[in-house]
Short mmCIF file of C-alpha atoms in Angstrom, two decimals:
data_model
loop_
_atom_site.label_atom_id
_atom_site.label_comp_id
_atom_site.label_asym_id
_atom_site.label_seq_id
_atom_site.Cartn_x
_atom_site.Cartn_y
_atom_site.Cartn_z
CA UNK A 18 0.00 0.00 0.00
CA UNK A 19 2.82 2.22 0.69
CA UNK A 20 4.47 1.74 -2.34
CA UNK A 21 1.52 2.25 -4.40
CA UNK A 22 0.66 5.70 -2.70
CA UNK A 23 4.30 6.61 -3.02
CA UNK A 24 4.05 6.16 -6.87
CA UNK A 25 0.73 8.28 -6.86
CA UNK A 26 2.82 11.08 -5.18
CA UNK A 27 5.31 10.74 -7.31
CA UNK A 28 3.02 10.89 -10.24
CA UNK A 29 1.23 14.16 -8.36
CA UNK A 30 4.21 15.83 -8.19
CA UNK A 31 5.14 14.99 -12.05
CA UNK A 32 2.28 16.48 -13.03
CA UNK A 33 2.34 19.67 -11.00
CA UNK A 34 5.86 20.26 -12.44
CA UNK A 35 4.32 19.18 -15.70
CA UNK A 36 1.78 21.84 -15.66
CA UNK A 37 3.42 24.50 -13.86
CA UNK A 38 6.32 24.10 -16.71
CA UNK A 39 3.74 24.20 -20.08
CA UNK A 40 2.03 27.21 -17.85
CA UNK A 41 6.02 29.03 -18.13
CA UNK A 42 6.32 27.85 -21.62
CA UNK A 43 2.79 29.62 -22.40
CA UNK A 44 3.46 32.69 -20.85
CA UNK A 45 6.74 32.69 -22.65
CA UNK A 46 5.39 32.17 -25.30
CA UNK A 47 2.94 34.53 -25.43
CA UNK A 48 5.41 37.07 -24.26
CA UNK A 49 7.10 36.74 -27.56
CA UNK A 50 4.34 36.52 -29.49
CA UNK A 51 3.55 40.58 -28.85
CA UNK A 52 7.31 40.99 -28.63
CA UNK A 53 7.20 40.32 -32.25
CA UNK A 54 3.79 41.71 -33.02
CA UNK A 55 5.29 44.74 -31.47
CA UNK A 56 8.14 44.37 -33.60
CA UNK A 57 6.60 43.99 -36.87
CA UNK A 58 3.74 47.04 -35.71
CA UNK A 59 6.77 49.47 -35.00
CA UNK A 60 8.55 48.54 -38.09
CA UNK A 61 5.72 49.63 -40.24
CA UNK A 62 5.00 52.59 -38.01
CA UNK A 63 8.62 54.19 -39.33
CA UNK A 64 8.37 52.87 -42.72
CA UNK A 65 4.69 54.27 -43.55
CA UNK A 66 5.98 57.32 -41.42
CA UNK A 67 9.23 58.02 -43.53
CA UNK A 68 6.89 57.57 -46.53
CA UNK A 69 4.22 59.97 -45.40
CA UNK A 70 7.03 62.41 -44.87
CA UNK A 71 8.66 62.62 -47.60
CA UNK A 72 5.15 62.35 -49.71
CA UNK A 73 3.60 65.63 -47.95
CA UNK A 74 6.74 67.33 -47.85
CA UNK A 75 7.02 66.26 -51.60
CA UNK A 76 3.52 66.90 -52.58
CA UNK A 77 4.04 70.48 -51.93
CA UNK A 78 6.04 71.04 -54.71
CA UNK A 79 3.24 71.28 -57.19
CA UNK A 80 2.07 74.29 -55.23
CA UNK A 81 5.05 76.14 -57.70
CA UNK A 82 4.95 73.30 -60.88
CA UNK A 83 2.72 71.02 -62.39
CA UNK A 84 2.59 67.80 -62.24
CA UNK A 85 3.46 67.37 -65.79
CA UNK A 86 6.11 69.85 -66.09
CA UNK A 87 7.79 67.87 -63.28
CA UNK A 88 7.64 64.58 -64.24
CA UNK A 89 7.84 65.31 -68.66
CA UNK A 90 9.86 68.19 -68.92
CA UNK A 91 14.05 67.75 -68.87
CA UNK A 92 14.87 71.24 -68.33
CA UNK A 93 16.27 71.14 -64.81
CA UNK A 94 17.23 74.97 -63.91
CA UNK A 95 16.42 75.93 -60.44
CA UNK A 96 17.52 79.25 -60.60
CA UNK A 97 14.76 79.99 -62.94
CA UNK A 98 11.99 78.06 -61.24
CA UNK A 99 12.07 75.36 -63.55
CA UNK A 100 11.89 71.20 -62.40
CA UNK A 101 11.80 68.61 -64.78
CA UNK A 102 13.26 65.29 -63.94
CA UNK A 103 12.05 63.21 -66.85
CA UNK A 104 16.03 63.51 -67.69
CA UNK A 105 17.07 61.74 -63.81
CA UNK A 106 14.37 59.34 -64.45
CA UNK A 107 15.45 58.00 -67.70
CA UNK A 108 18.71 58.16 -66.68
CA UNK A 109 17.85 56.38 -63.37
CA UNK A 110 15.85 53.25 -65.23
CA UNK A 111 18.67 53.29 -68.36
CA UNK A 112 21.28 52.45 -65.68
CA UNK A 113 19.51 49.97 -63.64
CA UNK A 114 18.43 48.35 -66.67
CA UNK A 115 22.29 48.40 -68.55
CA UNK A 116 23.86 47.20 -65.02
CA UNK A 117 21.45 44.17 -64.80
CA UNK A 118 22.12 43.32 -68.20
CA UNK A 119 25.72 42.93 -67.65
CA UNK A 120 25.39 41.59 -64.40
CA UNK A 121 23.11 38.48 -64.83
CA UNK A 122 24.75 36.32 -67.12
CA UNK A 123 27.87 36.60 -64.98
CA UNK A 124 25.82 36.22 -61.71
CA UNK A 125 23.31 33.12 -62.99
CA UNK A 126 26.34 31.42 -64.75
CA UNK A 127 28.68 31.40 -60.95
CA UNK A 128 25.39 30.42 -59.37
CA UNK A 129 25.14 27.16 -61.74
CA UNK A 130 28.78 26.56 -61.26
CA UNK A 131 28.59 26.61 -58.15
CA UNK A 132 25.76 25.13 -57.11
CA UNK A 133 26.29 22.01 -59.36
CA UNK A 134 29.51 21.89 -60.99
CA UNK A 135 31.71 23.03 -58.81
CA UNK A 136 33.64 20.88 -56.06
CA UNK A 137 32.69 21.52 -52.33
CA UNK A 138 36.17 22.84 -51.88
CA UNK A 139 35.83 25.08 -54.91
CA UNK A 140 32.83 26.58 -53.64
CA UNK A 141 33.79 26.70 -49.61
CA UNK A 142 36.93 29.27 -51.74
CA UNK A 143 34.17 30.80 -53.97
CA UNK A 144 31.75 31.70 -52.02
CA UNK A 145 33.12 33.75 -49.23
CA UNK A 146 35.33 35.40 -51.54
CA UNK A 147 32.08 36.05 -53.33
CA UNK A 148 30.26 37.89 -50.46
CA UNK A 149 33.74 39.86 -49.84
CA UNK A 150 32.42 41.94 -52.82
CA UNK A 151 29.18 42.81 -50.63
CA UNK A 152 31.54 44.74 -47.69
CA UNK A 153 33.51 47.04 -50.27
CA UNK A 154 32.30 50.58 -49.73
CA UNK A 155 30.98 52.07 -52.22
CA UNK A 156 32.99 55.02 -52.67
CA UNK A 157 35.92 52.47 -52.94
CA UNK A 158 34.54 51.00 -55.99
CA UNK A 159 33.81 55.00 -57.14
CA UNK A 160 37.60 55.63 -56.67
CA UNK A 161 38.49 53.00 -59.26
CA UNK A 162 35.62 53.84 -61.44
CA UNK A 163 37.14 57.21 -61.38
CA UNK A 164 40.65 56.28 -61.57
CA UNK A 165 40.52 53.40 -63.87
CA UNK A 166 37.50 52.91 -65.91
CA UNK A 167 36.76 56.59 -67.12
CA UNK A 168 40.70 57.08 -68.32
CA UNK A 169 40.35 53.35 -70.24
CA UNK A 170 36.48 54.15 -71.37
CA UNK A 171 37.91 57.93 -72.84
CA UNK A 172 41.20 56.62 -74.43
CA UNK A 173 39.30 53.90 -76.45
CA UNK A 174 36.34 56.03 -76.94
CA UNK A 175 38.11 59.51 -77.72
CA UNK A 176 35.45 61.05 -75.26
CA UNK A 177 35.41 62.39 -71.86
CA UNK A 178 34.67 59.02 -70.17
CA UNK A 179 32.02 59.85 -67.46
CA UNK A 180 28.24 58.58 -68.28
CA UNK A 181 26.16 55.87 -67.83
CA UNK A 182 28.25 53.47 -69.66
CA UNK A 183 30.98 53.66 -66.31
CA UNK A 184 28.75 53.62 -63.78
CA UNK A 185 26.55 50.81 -65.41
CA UNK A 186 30.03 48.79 -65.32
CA UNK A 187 30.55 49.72 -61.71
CA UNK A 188 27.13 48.71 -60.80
CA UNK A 189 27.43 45.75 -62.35
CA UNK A 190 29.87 44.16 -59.90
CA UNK A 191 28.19 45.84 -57.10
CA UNK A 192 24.67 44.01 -57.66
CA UNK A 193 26.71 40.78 -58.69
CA UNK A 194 27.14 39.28 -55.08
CA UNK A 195 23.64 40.09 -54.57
CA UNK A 196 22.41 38.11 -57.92
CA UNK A 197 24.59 35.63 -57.61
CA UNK A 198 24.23 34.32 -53.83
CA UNK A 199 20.44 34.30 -54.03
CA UNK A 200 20.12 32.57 -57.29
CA UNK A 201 22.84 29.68 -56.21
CA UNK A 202 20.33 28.85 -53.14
CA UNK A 203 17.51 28.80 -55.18
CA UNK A 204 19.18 26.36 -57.40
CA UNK A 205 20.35 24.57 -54.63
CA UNK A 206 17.31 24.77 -52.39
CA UNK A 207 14.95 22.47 -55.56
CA UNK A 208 13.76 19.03 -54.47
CA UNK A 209 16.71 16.54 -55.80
CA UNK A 210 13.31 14.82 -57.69
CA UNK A 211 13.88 17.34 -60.44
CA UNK A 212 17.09 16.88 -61.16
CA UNK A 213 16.73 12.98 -60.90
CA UNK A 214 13.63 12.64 -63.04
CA UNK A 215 15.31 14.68 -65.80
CA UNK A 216 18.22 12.63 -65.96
CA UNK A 217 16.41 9.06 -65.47
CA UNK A 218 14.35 10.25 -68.86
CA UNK A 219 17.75 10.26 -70.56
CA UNK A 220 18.35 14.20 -70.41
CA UNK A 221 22.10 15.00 -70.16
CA UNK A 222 23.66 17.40 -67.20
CA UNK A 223 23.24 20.42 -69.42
CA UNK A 224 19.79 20.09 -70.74
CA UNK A 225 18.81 19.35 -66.66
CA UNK A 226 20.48 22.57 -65.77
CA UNK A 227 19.46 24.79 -68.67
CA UNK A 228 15.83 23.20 -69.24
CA UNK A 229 14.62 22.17 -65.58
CA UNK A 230 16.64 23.70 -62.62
CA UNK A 231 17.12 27.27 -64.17
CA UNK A 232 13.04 27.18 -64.76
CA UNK A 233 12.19 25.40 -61.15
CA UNK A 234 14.74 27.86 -59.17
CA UNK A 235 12.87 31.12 -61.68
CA UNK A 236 11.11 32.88 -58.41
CA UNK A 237 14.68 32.82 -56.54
CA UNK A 238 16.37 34.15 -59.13
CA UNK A 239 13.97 36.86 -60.21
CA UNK A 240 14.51 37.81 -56.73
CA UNK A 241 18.01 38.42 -56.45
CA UNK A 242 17.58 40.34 -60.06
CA UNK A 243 14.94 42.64 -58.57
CA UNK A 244 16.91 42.83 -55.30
CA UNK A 245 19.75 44.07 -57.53
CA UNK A 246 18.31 46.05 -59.12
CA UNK A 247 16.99 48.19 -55.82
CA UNK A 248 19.96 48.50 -55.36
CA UNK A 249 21.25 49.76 -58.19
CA UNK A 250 18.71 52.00 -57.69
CA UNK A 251 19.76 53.21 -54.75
CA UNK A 252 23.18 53.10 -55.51
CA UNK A 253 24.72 57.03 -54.84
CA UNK A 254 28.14 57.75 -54.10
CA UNK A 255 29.92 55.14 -57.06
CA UNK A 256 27.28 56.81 -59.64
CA UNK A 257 28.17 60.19 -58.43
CA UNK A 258 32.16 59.69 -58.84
CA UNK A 259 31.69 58.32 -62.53
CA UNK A 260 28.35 59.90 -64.01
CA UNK A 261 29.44 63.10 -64.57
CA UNK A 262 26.67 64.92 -62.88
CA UNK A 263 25.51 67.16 -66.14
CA UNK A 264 21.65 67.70 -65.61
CA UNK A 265 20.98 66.55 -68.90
CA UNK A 266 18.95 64.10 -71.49
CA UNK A 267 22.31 61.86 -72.21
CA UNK A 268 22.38 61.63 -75.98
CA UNK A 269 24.49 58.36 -75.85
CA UNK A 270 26.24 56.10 -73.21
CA UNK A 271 29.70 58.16 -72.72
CA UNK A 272 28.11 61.44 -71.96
CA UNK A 273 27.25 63.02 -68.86
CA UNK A 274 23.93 63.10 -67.47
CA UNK A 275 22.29 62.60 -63.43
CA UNK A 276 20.12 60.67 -62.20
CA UNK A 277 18.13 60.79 -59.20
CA UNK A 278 20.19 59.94 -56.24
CA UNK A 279 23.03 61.52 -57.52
CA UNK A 280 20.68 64.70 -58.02
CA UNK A 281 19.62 64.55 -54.43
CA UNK A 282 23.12 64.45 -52.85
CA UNK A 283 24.42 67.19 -55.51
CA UNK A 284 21.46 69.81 -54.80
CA UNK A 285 20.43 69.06 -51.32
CA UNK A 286 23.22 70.86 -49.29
CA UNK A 287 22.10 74.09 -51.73
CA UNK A 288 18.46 74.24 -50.82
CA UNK A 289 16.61 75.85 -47.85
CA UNK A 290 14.00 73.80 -46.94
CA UNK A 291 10.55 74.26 -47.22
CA UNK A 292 11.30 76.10 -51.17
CA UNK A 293 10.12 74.78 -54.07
CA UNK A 294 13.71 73.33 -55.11
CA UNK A 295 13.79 71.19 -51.71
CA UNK A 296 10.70 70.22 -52.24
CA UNK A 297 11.14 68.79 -55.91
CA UNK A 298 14.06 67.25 -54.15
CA UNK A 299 11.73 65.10 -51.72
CA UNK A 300 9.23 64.31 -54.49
CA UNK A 301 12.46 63.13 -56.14
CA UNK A 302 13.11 60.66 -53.09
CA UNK A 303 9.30 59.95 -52.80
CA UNK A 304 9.62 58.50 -56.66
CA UNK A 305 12.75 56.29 -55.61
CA UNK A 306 10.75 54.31 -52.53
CA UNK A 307 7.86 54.01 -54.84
CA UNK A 308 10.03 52.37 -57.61
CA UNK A 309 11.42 50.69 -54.32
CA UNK A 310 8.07 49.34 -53.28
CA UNK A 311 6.84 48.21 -56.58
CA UNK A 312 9.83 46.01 -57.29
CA UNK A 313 9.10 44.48 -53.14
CA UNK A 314 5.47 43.47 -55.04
CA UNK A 315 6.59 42.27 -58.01
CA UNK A 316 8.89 39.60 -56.05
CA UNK A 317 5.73 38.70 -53.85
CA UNK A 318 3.70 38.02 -56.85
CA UNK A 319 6.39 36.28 -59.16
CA UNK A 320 7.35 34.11 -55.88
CA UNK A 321 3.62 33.03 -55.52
CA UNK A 322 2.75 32.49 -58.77
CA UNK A 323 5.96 30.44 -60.07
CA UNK A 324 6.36 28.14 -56.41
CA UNK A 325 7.80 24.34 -56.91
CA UNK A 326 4.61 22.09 -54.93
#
């Protein structure tokens, strides 16, 4: 009798620890549930309230130009009242498009290689020597922009070597880490079915690559491209070294024109605010997060509609 009321203690106090242990992990848990509700809440909270600030202060610059003067006209000449940025804007989406043009092929072709080709040891070499590119400052890539590509790009050219055609280049390998690390784990990250089922229906490494992986890993690696590109985008103080700064319609490649970051930085520090140049120059920033935000959607919606089941 003793020893069966000793094992119903024992079982009473196992299940008091029991309970008083799920009632911690509970609490806990609901702790940091609201710790990252809170989180997420705040978060938005200074995003939506950077936004709204640079939108009003932005919006007020139609109060001394229209709307389509601003965004259609490319006469940029503050002294005489006039804003047009169609110039920075075409500019701004010439060089974000030229940079990813040069950049992907480089950036998908070391993600195949080294997400199926490549030896582990090759890669464990690659890869961190990869990301290294990510922790270069900017301005250092500027400096040889500056100092290396512009002299080449005018010698060969006979011009004066600043334009889009530099700082595409520059941009290029600054978005490349970016490209490339993303796409190799979504090439890495498909089921191993895939690549199996191609090859046990008599398709060679190649075609398996090229024809089924690239396609399957497609939401990945529109990703990194439209991470890239933001930041390309975004990209100020290498642009600024190489552009040339001219506020200008570029009539080709190798001649010196602004775009909108660059803009910003150049006029901001010669502005009082609260005028109708600092304004335009918030309205300015106001178009970059919007470009900003639309690219976040479009990798929502390409993710969702192109997922591997």
């Amino acid at each position: 009798m003793n020893s069966f009321a000793d094992k119903l203690n024992e079982r009473a106090t196992l299940e008091k620890k029991v309970s008083r242990w799920t009632k911690k992990q509970n609490r806990t848990d609901e702790v940091m549930k609201w710790i990252f509700v809170g989180s997420a809440i705040l978060v938005s909270a200074i995003i939506f309230s950077i936004i709204a600030f640079v939108g009003i202060q932005g919006v007020k610059t139609f109060s001394g130009v229209s709307p389509w003067e601003f965004f259609f006209s490319t006469d940029w000449t503050p002294s005489q009242n006039k804003f047009g940025i169609f110039s920075f804007l075409y500019s701004t989406l010439l060089l974000t498009v030229l940079s990813v043009v040069f950049s992907v092929p480089l950036a998908l072709s070391g993600a195949v290689f080294m997400a199926k080709i490549a030896p582990n040891w090759v890669r464990e070499i690659m890869r961190p020597a990869t990301d290294l590119f990510v922790g270069i400052p900017s301005v250092v890539y500027g400096l040889i922009g500056l100092t290396v590509i512009v002299p080449m790009l005018a010698k060969v050219t006979g011009t004066i070597g600043y334009g889009i055609l530099p700082a595409a280049i520059i941009l290029a390998i600054m978005i490349l880490p970016t490209i490339l690390s993303i796409s190799e784990d979504a090439i890495r990250a498909l089921p191993s079915r895939l690549e199996e089922a191609s090859l046990a229906l008599g398709a060679t490494r190649w075609q398996t690559i090229w024809r089924v992986l690239i396609p399957a890993a497609r939401p990945g690696i529109i990703t990194g491209i439209i991470l890239g590109m933001g930041r390309a985008i975004g990209e100020t103080m290498a642009v600024f070294m190489v552009i040339g700064n001219s506020p200008q319609m570029p009539g080709s490649l190798l001649e010196s024109t602004t775009v909108l970051t660059t803009a910003i930085v150049k006029d901001m520090g010669n502005t009082n605010y609260g005028t109708t140049w600092n304004n335009a120059l918030y309205l300015m920033a106001l178009v970059l997060l919007l470009i900003s935000l639309s690219m976040i959607i479009i990798i929502r919606f390409v993710a969702k509609r192109s997922e591997v089941k």
